[in-house]
Short mmCIF file of C-alpha atoms in Angstrom, two decimals:
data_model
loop_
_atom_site.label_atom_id
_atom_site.label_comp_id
_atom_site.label_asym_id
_atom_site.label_seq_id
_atom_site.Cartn_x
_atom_site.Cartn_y
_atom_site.Cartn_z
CA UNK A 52 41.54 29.76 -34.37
CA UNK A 53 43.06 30.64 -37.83
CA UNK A 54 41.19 32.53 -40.55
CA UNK A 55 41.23 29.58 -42.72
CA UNK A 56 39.91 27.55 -40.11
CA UNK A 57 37.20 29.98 -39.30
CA UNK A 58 36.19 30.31 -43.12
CA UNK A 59 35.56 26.65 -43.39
CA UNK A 60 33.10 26.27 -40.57
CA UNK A 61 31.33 29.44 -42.05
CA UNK A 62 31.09 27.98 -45.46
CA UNK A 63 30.05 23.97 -44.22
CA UNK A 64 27.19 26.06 -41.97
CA UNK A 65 26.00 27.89 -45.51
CA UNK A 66 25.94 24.05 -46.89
CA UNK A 67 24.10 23.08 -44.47
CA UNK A 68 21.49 25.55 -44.48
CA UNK A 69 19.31 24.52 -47.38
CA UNK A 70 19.02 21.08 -45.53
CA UNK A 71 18.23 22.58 -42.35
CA UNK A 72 15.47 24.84 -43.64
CA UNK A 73 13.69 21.81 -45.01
CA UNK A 74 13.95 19.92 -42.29
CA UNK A 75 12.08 22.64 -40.20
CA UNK A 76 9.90 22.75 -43.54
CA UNK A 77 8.73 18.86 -42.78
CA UNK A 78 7.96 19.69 -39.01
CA UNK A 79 4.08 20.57 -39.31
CA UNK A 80 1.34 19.17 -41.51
CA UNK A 81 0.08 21.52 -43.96
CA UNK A 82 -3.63 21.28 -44.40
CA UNK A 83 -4.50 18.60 -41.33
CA UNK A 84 -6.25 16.81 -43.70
CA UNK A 85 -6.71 13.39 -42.52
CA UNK A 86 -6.92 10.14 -44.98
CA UNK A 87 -9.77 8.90 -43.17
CA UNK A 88 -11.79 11.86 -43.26
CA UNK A 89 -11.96 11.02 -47.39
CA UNK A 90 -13.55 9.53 -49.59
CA UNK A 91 -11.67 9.45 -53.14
CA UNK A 92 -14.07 9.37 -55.91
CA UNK A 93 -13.42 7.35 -59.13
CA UNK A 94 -16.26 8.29 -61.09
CA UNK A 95 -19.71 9.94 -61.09
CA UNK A 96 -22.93 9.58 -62.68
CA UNK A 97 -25.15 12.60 -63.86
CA UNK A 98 -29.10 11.99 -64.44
CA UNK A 99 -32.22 13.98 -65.20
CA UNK A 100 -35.20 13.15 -62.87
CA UNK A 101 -38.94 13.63 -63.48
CA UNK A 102 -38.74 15.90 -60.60
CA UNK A 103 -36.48 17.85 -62.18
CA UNK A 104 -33.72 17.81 -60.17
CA UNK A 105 -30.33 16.19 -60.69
CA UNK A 106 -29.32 12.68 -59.07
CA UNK A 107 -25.86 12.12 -58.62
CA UNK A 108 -23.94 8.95 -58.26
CA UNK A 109 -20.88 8.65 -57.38
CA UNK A 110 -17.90 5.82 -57.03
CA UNK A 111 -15.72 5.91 -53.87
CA UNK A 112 -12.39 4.13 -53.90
CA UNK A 113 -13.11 1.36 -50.83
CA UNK A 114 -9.79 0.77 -49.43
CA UNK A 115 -10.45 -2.21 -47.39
CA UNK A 116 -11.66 -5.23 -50.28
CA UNK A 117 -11.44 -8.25 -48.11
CA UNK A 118 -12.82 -9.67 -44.49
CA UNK A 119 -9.21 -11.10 -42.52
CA UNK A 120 -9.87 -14.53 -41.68
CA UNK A 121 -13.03 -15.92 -43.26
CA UNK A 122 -11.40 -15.84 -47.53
CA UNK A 123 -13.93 -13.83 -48.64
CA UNK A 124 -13.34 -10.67 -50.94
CA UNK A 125 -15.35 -7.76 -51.81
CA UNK A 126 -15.71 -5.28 -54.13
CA UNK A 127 -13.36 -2.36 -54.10
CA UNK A 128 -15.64 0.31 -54.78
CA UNK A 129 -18.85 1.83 -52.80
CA UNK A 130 -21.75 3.87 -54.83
CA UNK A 131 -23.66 6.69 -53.20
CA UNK A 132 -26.57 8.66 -54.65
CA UNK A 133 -27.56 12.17 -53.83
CA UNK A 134 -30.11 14.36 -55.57
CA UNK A 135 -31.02 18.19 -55.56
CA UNK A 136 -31.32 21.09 -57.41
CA UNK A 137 -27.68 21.80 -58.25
CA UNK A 138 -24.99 19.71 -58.06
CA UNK A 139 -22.92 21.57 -55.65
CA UNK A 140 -25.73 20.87 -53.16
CA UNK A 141 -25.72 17.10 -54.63
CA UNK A 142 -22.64 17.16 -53.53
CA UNK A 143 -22.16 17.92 -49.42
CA UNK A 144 -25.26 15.75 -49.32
CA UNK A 145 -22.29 12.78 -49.78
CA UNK A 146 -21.14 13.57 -46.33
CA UNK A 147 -25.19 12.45 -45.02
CA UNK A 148 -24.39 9.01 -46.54
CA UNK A 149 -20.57 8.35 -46.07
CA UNK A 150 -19.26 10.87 -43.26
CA UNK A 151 -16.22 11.46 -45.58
CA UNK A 152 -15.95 14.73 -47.71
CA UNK A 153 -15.05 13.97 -51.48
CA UNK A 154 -12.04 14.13 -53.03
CA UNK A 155 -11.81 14.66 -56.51
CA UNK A 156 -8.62 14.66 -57.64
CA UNK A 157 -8.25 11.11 -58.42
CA UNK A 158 -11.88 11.02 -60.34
CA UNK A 159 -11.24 9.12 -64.00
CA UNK A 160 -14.61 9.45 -65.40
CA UNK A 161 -18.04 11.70 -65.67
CA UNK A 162 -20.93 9.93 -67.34
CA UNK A 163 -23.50 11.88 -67.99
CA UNK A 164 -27.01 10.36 -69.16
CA UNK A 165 -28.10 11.49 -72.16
CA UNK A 166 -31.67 12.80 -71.46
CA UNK A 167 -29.96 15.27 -69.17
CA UNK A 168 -27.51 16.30 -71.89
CA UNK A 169 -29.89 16.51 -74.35
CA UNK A 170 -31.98 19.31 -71.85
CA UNK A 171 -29.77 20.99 -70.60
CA UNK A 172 -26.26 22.87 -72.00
CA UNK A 173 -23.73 20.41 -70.60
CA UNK A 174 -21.41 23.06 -69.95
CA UNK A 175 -23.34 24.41 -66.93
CA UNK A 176 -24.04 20.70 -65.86
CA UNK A 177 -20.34 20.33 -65.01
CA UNK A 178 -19.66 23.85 -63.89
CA UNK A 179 -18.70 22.65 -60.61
CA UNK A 180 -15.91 20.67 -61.96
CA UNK A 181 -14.71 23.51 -63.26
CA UNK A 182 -14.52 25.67 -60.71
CA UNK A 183 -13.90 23.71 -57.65
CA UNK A 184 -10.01 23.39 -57.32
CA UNK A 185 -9.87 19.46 -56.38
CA UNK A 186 -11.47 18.08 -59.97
CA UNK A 187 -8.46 18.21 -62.88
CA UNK A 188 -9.46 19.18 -65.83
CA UNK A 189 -8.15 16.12 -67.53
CA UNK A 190 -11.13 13.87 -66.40
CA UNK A 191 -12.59 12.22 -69.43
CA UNK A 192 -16.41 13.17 -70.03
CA UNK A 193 -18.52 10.13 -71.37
CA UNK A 194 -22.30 10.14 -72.70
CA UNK A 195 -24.72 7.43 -71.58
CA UNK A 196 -27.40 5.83 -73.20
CA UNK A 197 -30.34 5.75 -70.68
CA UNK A 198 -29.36 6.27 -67.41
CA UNK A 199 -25.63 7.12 -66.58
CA UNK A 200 -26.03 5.62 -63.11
CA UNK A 201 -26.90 2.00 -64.06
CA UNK A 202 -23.17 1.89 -65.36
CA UNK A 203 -21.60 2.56 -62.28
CA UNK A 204 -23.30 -0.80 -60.66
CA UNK A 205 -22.15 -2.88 -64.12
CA UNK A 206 -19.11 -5.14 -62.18
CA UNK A 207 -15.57 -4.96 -63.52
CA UNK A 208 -13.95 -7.50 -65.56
CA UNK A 209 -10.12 -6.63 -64.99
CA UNK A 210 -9.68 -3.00 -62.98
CA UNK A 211 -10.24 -2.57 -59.39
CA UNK A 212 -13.58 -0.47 -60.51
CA UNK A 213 -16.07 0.52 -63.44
CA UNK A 214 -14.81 3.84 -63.68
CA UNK A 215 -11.21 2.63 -64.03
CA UNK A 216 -12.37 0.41 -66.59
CA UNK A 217 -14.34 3.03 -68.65
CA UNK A 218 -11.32 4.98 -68.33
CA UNK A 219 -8.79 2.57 -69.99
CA UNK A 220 -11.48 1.14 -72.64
CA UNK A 221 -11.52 5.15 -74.08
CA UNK A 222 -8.61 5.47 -74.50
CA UNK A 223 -8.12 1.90 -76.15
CA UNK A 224 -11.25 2.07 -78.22
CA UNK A 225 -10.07 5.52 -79.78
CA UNK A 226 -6.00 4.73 -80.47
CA UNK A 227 -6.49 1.15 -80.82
CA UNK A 228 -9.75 0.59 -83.21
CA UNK A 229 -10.82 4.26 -84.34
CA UNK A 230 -14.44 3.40 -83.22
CA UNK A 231 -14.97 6.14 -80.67
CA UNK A 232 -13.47 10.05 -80.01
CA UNK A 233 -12.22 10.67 -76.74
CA UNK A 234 -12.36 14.20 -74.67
CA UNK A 235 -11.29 15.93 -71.17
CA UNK A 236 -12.87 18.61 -69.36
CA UNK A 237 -10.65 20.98 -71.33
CA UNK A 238 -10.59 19.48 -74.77
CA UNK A 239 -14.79 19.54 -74.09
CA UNK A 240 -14.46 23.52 -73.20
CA UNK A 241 -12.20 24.54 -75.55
CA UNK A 242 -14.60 22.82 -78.44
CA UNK A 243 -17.71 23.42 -77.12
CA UNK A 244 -16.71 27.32 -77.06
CA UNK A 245 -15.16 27.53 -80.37
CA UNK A 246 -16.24 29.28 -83.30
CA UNK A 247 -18.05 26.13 -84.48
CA UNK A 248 -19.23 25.53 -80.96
CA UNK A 249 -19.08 21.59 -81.85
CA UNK A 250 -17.65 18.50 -79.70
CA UNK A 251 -17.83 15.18 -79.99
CA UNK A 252 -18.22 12.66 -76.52
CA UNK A 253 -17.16 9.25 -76.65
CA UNK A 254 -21.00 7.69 -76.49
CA UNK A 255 -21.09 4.37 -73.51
CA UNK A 256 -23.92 1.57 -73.80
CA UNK A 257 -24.95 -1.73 -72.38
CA UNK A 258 -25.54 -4.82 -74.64
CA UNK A 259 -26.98 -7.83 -73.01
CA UNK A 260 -26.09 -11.27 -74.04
CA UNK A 261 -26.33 -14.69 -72.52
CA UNK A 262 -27.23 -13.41 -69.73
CA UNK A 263 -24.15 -10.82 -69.31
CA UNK A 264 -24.23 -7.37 -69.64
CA UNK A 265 -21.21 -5.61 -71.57
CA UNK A 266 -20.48 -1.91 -71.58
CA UNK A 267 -19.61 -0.88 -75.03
CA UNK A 268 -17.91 2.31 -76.02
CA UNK A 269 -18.30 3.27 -79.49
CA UNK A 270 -19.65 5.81 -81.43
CA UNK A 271 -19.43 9.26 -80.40
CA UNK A 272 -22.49 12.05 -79.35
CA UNK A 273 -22.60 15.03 -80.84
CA UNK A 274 -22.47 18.49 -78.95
CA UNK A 275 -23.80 21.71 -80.57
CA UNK A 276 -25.38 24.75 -79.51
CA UNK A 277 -24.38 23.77 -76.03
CA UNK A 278 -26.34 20.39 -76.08
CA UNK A 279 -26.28 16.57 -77.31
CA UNK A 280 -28.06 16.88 -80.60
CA UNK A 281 -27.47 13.59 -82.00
CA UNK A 282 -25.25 10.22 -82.36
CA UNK A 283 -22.90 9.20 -84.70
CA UNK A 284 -22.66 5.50 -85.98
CA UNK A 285 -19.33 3.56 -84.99
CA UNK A 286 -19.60 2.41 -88.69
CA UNK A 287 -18.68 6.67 -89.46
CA UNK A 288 -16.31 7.02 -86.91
CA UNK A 289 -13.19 6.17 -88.90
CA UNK A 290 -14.33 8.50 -91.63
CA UNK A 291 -14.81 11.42 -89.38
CA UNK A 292 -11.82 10.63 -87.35
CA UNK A 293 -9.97 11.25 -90.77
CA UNK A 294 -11.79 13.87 -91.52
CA UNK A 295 -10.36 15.74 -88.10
CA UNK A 296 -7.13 14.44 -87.74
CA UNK A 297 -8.03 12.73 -85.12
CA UNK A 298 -7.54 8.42 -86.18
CA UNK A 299 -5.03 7.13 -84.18
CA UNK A 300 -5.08 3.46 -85.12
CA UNK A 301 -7.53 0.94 -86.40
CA UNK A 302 -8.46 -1.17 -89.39
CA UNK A 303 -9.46 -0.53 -92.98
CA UNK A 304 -11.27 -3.11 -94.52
CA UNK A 305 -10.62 -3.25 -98.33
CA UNK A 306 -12.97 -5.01 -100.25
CA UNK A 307 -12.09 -7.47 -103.17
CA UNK A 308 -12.45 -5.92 -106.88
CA UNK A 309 -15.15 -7.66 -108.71
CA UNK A 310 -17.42 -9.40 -105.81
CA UNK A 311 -19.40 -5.98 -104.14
CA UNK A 312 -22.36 -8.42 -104.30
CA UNK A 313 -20.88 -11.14 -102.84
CA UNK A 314 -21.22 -12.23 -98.87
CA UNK A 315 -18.49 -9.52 -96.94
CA UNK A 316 -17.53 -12.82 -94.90
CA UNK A 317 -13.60 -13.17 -96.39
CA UNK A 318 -14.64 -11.20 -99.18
CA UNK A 319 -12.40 -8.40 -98.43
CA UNK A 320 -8.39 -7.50 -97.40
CA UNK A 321 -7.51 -5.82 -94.23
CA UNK A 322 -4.87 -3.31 -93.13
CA UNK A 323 -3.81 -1.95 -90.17
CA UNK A 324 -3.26 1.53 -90.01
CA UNK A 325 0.12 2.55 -88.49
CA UNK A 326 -0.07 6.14 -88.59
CA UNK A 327 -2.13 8.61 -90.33
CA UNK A 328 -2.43 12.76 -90.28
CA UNK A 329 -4.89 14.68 -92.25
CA UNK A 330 -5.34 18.21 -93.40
CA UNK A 331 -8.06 20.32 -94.19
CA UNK A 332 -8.15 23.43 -96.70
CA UNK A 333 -10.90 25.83 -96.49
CA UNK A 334 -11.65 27.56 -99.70
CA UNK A 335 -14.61 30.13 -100.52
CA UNK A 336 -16.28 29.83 -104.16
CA UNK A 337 -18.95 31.38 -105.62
CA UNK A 338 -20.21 32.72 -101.88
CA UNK A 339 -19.67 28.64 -101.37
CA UNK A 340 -17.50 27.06 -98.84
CA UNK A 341 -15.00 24.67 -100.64
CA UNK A 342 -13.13 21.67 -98.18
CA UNK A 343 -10.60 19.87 -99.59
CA UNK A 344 -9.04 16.75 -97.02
CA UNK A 345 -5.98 15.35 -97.70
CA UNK A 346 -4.96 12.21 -95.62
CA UNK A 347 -1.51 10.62 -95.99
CA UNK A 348 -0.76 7.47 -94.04
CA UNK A 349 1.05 3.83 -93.49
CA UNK A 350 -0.52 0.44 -92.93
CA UNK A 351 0.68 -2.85 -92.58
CA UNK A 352 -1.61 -5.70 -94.30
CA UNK A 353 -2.83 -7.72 -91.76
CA UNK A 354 -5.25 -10.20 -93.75
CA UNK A 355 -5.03 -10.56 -97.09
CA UNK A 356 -7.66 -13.30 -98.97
CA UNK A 357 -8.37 -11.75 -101.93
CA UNK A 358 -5.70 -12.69 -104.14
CA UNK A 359 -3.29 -15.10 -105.12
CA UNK A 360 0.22 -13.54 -105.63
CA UNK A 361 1.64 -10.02 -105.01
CA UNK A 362 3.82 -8.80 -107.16
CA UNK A 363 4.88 -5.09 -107.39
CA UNK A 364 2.15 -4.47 -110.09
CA UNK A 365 -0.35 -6.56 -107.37
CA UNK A 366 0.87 -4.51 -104.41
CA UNK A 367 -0.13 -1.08 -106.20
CA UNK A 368 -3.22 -1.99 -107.16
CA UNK A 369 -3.93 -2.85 -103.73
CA UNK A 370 -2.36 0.36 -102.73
CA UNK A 371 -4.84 1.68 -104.59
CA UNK A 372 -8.08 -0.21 -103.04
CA UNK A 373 -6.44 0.61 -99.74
CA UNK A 374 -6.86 4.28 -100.86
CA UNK A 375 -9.98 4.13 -102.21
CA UNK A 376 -11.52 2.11 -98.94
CA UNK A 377 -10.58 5.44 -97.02
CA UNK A 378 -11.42 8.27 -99.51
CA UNK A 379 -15.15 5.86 -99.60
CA UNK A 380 -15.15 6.34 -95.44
CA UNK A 381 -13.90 10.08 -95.05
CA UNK A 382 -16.83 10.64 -98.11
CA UNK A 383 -19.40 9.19 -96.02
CA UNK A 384 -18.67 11.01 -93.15
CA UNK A 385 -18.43 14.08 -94.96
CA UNK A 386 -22.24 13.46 -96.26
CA UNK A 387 -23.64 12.77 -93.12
CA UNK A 388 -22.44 15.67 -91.64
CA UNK A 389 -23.31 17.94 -94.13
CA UNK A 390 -27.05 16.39 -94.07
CA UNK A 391 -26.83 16.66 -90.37
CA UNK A 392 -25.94 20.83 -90.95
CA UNK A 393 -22.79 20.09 -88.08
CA UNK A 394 -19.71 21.26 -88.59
CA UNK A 395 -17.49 18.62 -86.56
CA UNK A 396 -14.36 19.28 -88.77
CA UNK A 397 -13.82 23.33 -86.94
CA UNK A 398 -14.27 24.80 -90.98
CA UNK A 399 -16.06 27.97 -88.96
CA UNK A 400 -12.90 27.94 -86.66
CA UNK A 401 -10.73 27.93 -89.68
CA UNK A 402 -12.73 30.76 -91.69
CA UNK A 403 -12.43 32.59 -88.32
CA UNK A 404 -8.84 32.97 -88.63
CA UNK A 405 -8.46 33.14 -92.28
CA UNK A 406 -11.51 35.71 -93.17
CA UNK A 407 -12.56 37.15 -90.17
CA UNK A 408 -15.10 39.85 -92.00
CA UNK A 409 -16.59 37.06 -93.93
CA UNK A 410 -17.33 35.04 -90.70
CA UNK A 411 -18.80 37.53 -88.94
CA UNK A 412 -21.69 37.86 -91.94
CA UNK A 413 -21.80 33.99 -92.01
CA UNK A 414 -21.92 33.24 -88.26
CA UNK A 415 -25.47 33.78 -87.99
CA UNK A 416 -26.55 31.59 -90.52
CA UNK A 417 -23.59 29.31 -90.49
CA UNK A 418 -25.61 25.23 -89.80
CA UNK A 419 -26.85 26.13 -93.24
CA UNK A 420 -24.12 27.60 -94.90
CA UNK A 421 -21.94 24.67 -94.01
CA UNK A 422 -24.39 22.21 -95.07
CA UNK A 423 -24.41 23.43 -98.65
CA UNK A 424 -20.63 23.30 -98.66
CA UNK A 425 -19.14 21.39 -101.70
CA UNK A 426 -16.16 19.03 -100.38
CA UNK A 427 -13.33 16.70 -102.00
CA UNK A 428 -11.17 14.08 -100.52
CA UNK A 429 -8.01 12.70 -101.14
CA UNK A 430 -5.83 9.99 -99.46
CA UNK A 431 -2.10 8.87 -100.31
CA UNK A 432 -1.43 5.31 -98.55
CA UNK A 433 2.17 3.60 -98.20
CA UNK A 434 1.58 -0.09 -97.28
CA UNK A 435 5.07 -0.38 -95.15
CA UNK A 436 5.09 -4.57 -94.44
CA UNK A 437 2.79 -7.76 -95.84
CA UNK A 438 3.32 -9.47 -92.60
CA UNK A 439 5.59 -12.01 -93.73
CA UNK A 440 8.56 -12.37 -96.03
CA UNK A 441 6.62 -14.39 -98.80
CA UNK A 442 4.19 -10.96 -99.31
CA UNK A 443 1.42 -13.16 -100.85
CA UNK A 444 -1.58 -14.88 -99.17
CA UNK A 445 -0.63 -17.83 -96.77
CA UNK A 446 -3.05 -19.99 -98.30
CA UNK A 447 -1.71 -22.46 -101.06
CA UNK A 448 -2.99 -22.22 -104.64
CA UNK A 449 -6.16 -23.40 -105.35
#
């Protein structure tokens, strides 16, 4: 055998050793974890009972959703309720009822009612799922009105389950119409432990109609000191969204000049916000806090019924009622929360940084200080497209 010869079998064995080791790699199974020995949990329900414990309901994944032969389908989710004194125990009480040990690493949603999260600091309600290794921490955390476990039997109109379906309307009901926040097991830590010690939870309720019950999402609850103190109004959540850079998408309604007293019913121009960022500057007067918001944005005008032509003079003056519609929203907001003493805009976080000395004196104190702040806003719209070519209302003259 030549040297050349020899070299190339040495170097095709050293290409074919990564492929080998892998191989070997593939030979055993790793945990021995069987499928069948799981259940995978979608989403779970947290409640306060009158014998003070904690009941918790949970949402299993069913795999099989139909009987072969007989055409009939089921649903594709199972419930099971534990209760005890901690949730951990809660918990391995799942195995009494299903024989499967929970996994959480596909969960989508934690309700919690909000008697419970109004007693006790939500933080150490959830403290399991942040310590146990399976839950990640980008589960969204939602707050119930009256009991979180009657939403996990409401049936779903499109997913596969209710928790899937809580999961997606979030998300849509913050980016798509502003009218709710929206928060993960982090994001909720990271806020709730902050200087200002403030979060807001996207806030879930039922509203019955013709005999149908609808799970709503809108509005937002309000953490601080650890707890759920209080709710905000969908009506403020645009305002307050602003307020924290946080509006994604929605719709301003801009009311027509001249008519405040009139019906609302086609009384008013819409636009649809395309993008929008805000900024806050914290300023100290007097011993005052000073907050000045500045929000700079595009819409498109999606209904427009108040007038009868746009020209360019027309298009800035509705510019300008587009303006004012949000500096009137962020302003409310910014009155209800300093009437409510809570600082959901992170203005302690912010004085933390900038003035550290001057925090420290004001920490103690700081529900009150804040609430005596003095505040302006500001907003600077673009209005990028009418909606059609014409750019005047569709309607013919009158």
């Amino acid at each position: 055998m030549t040297t050349g010869s020899l070299r190339r079998i040495v170097y095709g064995l050293a290409a074919c050793l990564p492929f080998l080791i892998s191989v070997l790699g593939l030979s055993a199974c790793g945990d021995r974890a069987e499928l069948p020995r799981k259940g995978f949990v979608m989403g779970v329900a947290l409640d306060a009972t009158d014998r003070g414990s904690i009941q918790l309901s949970v949402q299993f994944f069913k795999p099989s959703q139909s009987v072969t032969g007989k055409g009939k389908s089921g649903r594709a989710y199972i419930n099971v309720r534990t209760e005890d004194q901690s949730v951990i125990e809660a918990v391995r009480d799942i195995t009494i009822h299903l024989g499967r040990k929970a996994q959480w690493s596909h969960m989508r949603v934690i309700l919690v009612g909000e008697e419970l999260a109004r007693q006790m600091p939500l933080l150490d309600v959830l403290e399991f799922f942040y310590r146990d290794h399976e839950p990640r921490l980008t589960s969204h955390i939602l707050i119930t009105k009256g009991r979180a476990a009657d939403y996990l039997n409401v049936p779903p109109y499109i997913e596969n389950t209710i928790s899937q379906q809580y999961f997606q309307s979030e998300q849509a009901a913050h980016q798509l119409s502003g009218k709710t926040s929206r928060i993960d097991l982090l994001d909720l830590a990271l806020q709730a432990r902050s200087e200002s010690g403030t979060a807001l939870l996207p806030y879930l309720y039922l509203q019955n109609e013709d005999r149908l019950t609808n799970p709503n999402i809108a509005g937002a609850a309000v953490l601080a000191q650890g707890r759920v103190r209080t709710i905000v109004p969908s009506q403020l959540l645009e305002g307050l969204l602003t307020l924290r850079n946080d509006y994604r998408s929605g719709i301003l309604e801009v009311p027509c000049e001249g008519k405040a007293s009139a019906p609302r019913l086609l009384q008013e121009d819409a636009a649809e916000v395309l993008q929008l960022h805000s900024r806050m500057t914290v300023k100290v007067q007097d011993n005052r806090l000073h907050l000045i918001f500045r929000a700079k944005g595009y819409v498109a005008i999606s209904e427009m019924v108040c007038g009868k032509t746009l020209t360019p003079d027309d298009e800035v003056k509705l510019r300008d009622r587009v303006q004012r519609s949000l500096e009137q929203a962020m302003s409310e907001s910014a009155d209800w929360m300093l009437e409510k003493r809570l600082d959901l805009v992170g203005a302690g976080n912010r004085l933390h940084e900038t003035n550290p000395r001057l925090w420290k004196s004001w920490k103690e104190d700081w529900p009150n200080r804040f609430a005596r702040s003095s505040y302006e806003v500001h907003a600077d719209i673009a209005i990028i497209t009418t909606g059609t070519n014409a750019g005047k209302p569709i309607r013919s003259e009158m």
